[in-house]
Amino acid sequence: MKSERRVRLIAASREVRVSAESGSEVLRYPGISVVRVGDGQPTEETWVPLGASPSFADDETVIAALRAAVQWRLACA
Protein backbone atom coordinates (compact mmCIF):
# COMPACT_ATOMS: atom_id res chain seq x y z
CA MET A 1 0.00 0.00 0.00
CA LYS A 2 1.45 3.36 -1.01
CA SER A 3 1.28 6.31 1.31
CA GLU A 4 -0.82 9.34 0.41
CA ARG A 5 1.18 12.50 -0.12
CA ARG A 6 -0.10 16.04 -0.48
CA VAL A 7 1.44 19.48 -0.75
CA ARG A 8 -0.17 22.46 0.97
CA LEU A 9 0.59 26.10 0.29
CA ILE A 10 -0.28 28.38 3.18
CA ALA A 11 0.00 32.16 3.21
CA ALA A 12 1.65 32.83 6.55
CA SER A 13 3.81 35.25 8.43
CA ARG A 14 6.62 34.78 10.89
CA GLU A 15 7.24 36.96 13.91
CA VAL A 16 10.54 37.91 15.48
CA ARG A 17 10.76 39.73 18.80
CA VAL A 18 13.61 42.23 18.92
CA SER A 19 14.82 43.70 22.20
CA ALA A 20 15.72 47.38 22.33
CA GLU A 21 16.51 49.94 25.01
CA SER A 22 12.92 51.17 24.92
CA GLY A 23 11.46 47.66 25.29
CA SER A 24 10.80 45.07 22.64
CA GLU A 25 9.30 45.18 19.20
CA VAL A 26 7.70 42.46 17.10
CA LEU A 27 8.62 42.32 13.42
CA ARG A 28 6.34 40.39 11.06
CA TYR A 29 7.53 38.86 7.81
CA PRO A 30 4.93 37.70 5.26
CA GLY A 31 5.61 34.52 3.34
CA ILE A 32 4.41 31.17 2.07
CA SER A 33 4.68 27.86 3.91
CA VAL A 34 5.15 24.89 1.59
CA VAL A 35 4.03 21.93 3.72
CA ARG A 36 4.55 18.30 2.73
CA VAL A 37 1.88 16.02 4.22
CA GLY A 38 2.26 12.24 4.27
CA ASP A 39 -0.64 10.06 5.41
CA GLY A 40 -2.41 13.10 6.88
CA GLN A 41 0.56 14.29 8.97
CA PRO A 42 2.91 17.19 8.14
CA THR A 43 6.36 15.76 7.44
CA GLU A 44 8.29 18.82 6.31
CA GLU A 45 7.76 22.56 6.00
CA THR A 46 9.64 25.17 4.02
CA TRP A 47 8.92 28.79 4.74
CA VAL A 48 9.69 31.26 1.97
CA PRO A 49 9.60 34.98 2.84
CA LEU A 50 7.80 37.33 0.46
CA GLY A 51 8.75 40.97 0.55
CA ALA A 52 6.88 43.93 -0.87
CA SER A 53 9.41 44.11 -3.71
CA PRO A 54 10.51 40.53 -4.39
CA SER A 55 13.70 40.03 -6.33
CA PHE A 56 14.46 37.52 -9.06
CA ALA A 57 16.27 35.45 -6.41
CA ASP A 58 13.11 35.49 -4.23
CA ASP A 59 11.06 34.20 -7.17
CA GLU A 60 13.59 31.45 -7.84
CA THR A 61 13.48 30.39 -4.17
CA VAL A 62 9.68 30.02 -4.30
CA ILE A 63 9.86 28.07 -7.57
CA ALA A 64 12.55 25.73 -6.17
CA ALA A 65 10.51 25.03 -3.01
CA LEU A 66 7.37 24.29 -5.05
CA ARG A 67 9.26 22.12 -7.52
CA ALA A 68 10.86 20.05 -4.73
CA ALA A 69 7.51 19.55 -3.00
CA VAL A 70 5.73 18.52 -6.20
CA GLN A 71 8.51 16.08 -7.09
CA TRP A 72 8.23 14.61 -3.59
CA ARG A 73 4.47 14.28 -4.10
CA LEU A 74 4.82 12.61 -7.50
CA ALA A 75 7.46 10.17 -6.24
CA CYS A 76 4.75 8.11 -4.51
CA ALA A 77 2.50 7.95 -7.57
mmCIF file of C-alpha atoms in Angstrom:
data_model
loop_
_atom_site.group_PDB
_atom_site.id
_atom_site.type_symbol
_atom_site.label_atom_id
_atom_site.label_comp_id
_atom_site.label_asym_id
_atom_site.label_seq_id
_atom_site.Cartn_x
_atom_site.Cartn_y
_atom_site.Cartn_z
ATOM 1 C CA MET A 1 0.000 0.000 0.000
ATOM 2 C CA LYS A 2 1.449 3.355 -1.014
ATOM 3 C CA SER A 3 1.283 6.313 1.312
ATOM 4 C CA GLU A 4 -0.821 9.337 0.408
ATOM 5 C CA ARG A 5 1.181 12.501 -0.118
ATOM 6 C CA ARG A 6 -0.101 16.044 -0.477
ATOM 7 C CA VAL A 7 1.441 19.483 -0.754
ATOM 8 C CA ARG A 8 -0.169 22.463 0.975
ATOM 9 C CA LEU A 9 0.594 26.102 0.289
ATOM 10 C CA ILE A 10 -0.276 28.381 3.176
ATOM 11 C CA ALA A 11 0.004 32.162 3.213
ATOM 12 C CA ALA A 12 1.648 32.826 6.555
ATOM 13 C CA SER A 13 3.814 35.250 8.433
ATOM 14 C CA ARG A 14 6.615 34.785 10.890
ATOM 15 C CA GLU A 15 7.238 36.959 13.912
ATOM 16 C CA VAL A 16 10.544 37.908 15.483
ATOM 17 C CA ARG A 17 10.756 39.734 18.798
ATOM 18 C CA VAL A 18 13.609 42.226 18.924
ATOM 19 C CA SER A 19 14.820 43.701 22.201
ATOM 20 C CA ALA A 20 15.723 47.376 22.333
ATOM 21 C CA GLU A 21 16.507 49.937 25.012
ATOM 22 C CA SER A 22 12.916 51.174 24.922
ATOM 23 C CA GLY A 23 11.458 47.665 25.286
ATOM 24 C CA SER A 24 10.803 45.073 22.635
ATOM 25 C CA GLU A 25 9.299 45.177 19.196
ATOM 26 C CA VAL A 26 7.696 42.458 17.097
ATOM 27 C CA LEU A 27 8.624 42.324 13.418
ATOM 28 C CA ARG A 28 6.343 40.390 11.060
ATOM 29 C CA TYR A 29 7.530 38.860 7.809
ATOM 30 C CA PRO A 30 4.930 37.700 5.260
ATOM 31 C CA GLY A 31 5.609 34.517 3.338
ATOM 32 C CA ILE A 32 4.406 31.167 2.072
ATOM 33 C CA SER A 33 4.682 27.855 3.912
ATOM 34 C CA VAL A 34 5.150 24.886 1.591
ATOM 35 C CA VAL A 35 4.030 21.927 3.718
ATOM 36 C CA ARG A 36 4.548 18.298 2.732
ATOM 37 C CA VAL A 37 1.883 16.018 4.218
ATOM 38 C CA GLY A 38 2.263 12.239 4.274
ATOM 39 C CA ASP A 39 -0.644 10.059 5.411
ATOM 40 C CA GLY A 40 -2.413 13.096 6.877
ATOM 41 C CA GLN A 41 0.556 14.293 8.974
ATOM 42 C CA PRO A 42 2.906 17.188 8.142
ATOM 43 C CA THR A 43 6.358 15.759 7.443
ATOM 44 C CA GLU A 44 8.290 18.823 6.309
ATOM 45 C CA GLU A 45 7.761 22.556 6.000
ATOM 46 C CA THR A 46 9.645 25.166 4.016
ATOM 47 C CA TRP A 47 8.915 28.794 4.745
ATOM 48 C CA VAL A 48 9.692 31.260 1.972
ATOM 49 C CA PRO A 49 9.601 34.978 2.838
ATOM 50 C CA LEU A 50 7.805 37.335 0.459
ATOM 51 C CA GLY A 51 8.750 40.970 0.545
ATOM 52 C CA ALA A 52 6.882 43.928 -0.866
ATOM 53 C CA SER A 53 9.413 44.109 -3.709
ATOM 54 C CA PRO A 54 10.510 40.532 -4.395
ATOM 55 C CA SER A 55 13.704 40.030 -6.333
ATOM 56 C CA PHE A 56 14.456 37.522 -9.064
ATOM 57 C CA ALA A 57 16.273 35.449 -6.408
ATOM 58 C CA ASP A 58 13.114 35.485 -4.234
ATOM 59 C CA ASP A 59 11.064 34.201 -7.165
ATOM 60 C CA GLU A 60 13.586 31.450 -7.837
ATOM 61 C CA THR A 61 13.478 30.392 -4.172
ATOM 62 C CA VAL A 62 9.683 30.021 -4.300
ATOM 63 C CA ILE A 63 9.864 28.075 -7.570
ATOM 64 C CA ALA A 64 12.548 25.732 -6.172
ATOM 65 C CA ALA A 65 10.512 25.034 -3.012
ATOM 66 C CA LEU A 66 7.374 24.292 -5.046
ATOM 67 C CA ARG A 67 9.261 22.116 -7.525
ATOM 68 C CA ALA A 68 10.858 20.053 -4.733
ATOM 69 C CA ALA A 69 7.514 19.553 -3.000
ATOM 70 C CA VAL A 70 5.727 18.520 -6.199
ATOM 71 C CA GLN A 71 8.510 16.081 -7.086
ATOM 72 C CA TRP A 72 8.228 14.610 -3.586
ATOM 73 C CA ARG A 73 4.466 14.284 -4.099
ATOM 74 C CA LEU A 74 4.823 12.613 -7.499
ATOM 75 C CA ALA A 75 7.459 10.170 -6.240
ATOM 76 C CA CYS A 76 4.752 8.105 -4.508
ATOM 77 C CA ALA A 77 2.499 7.954 -7.573
#
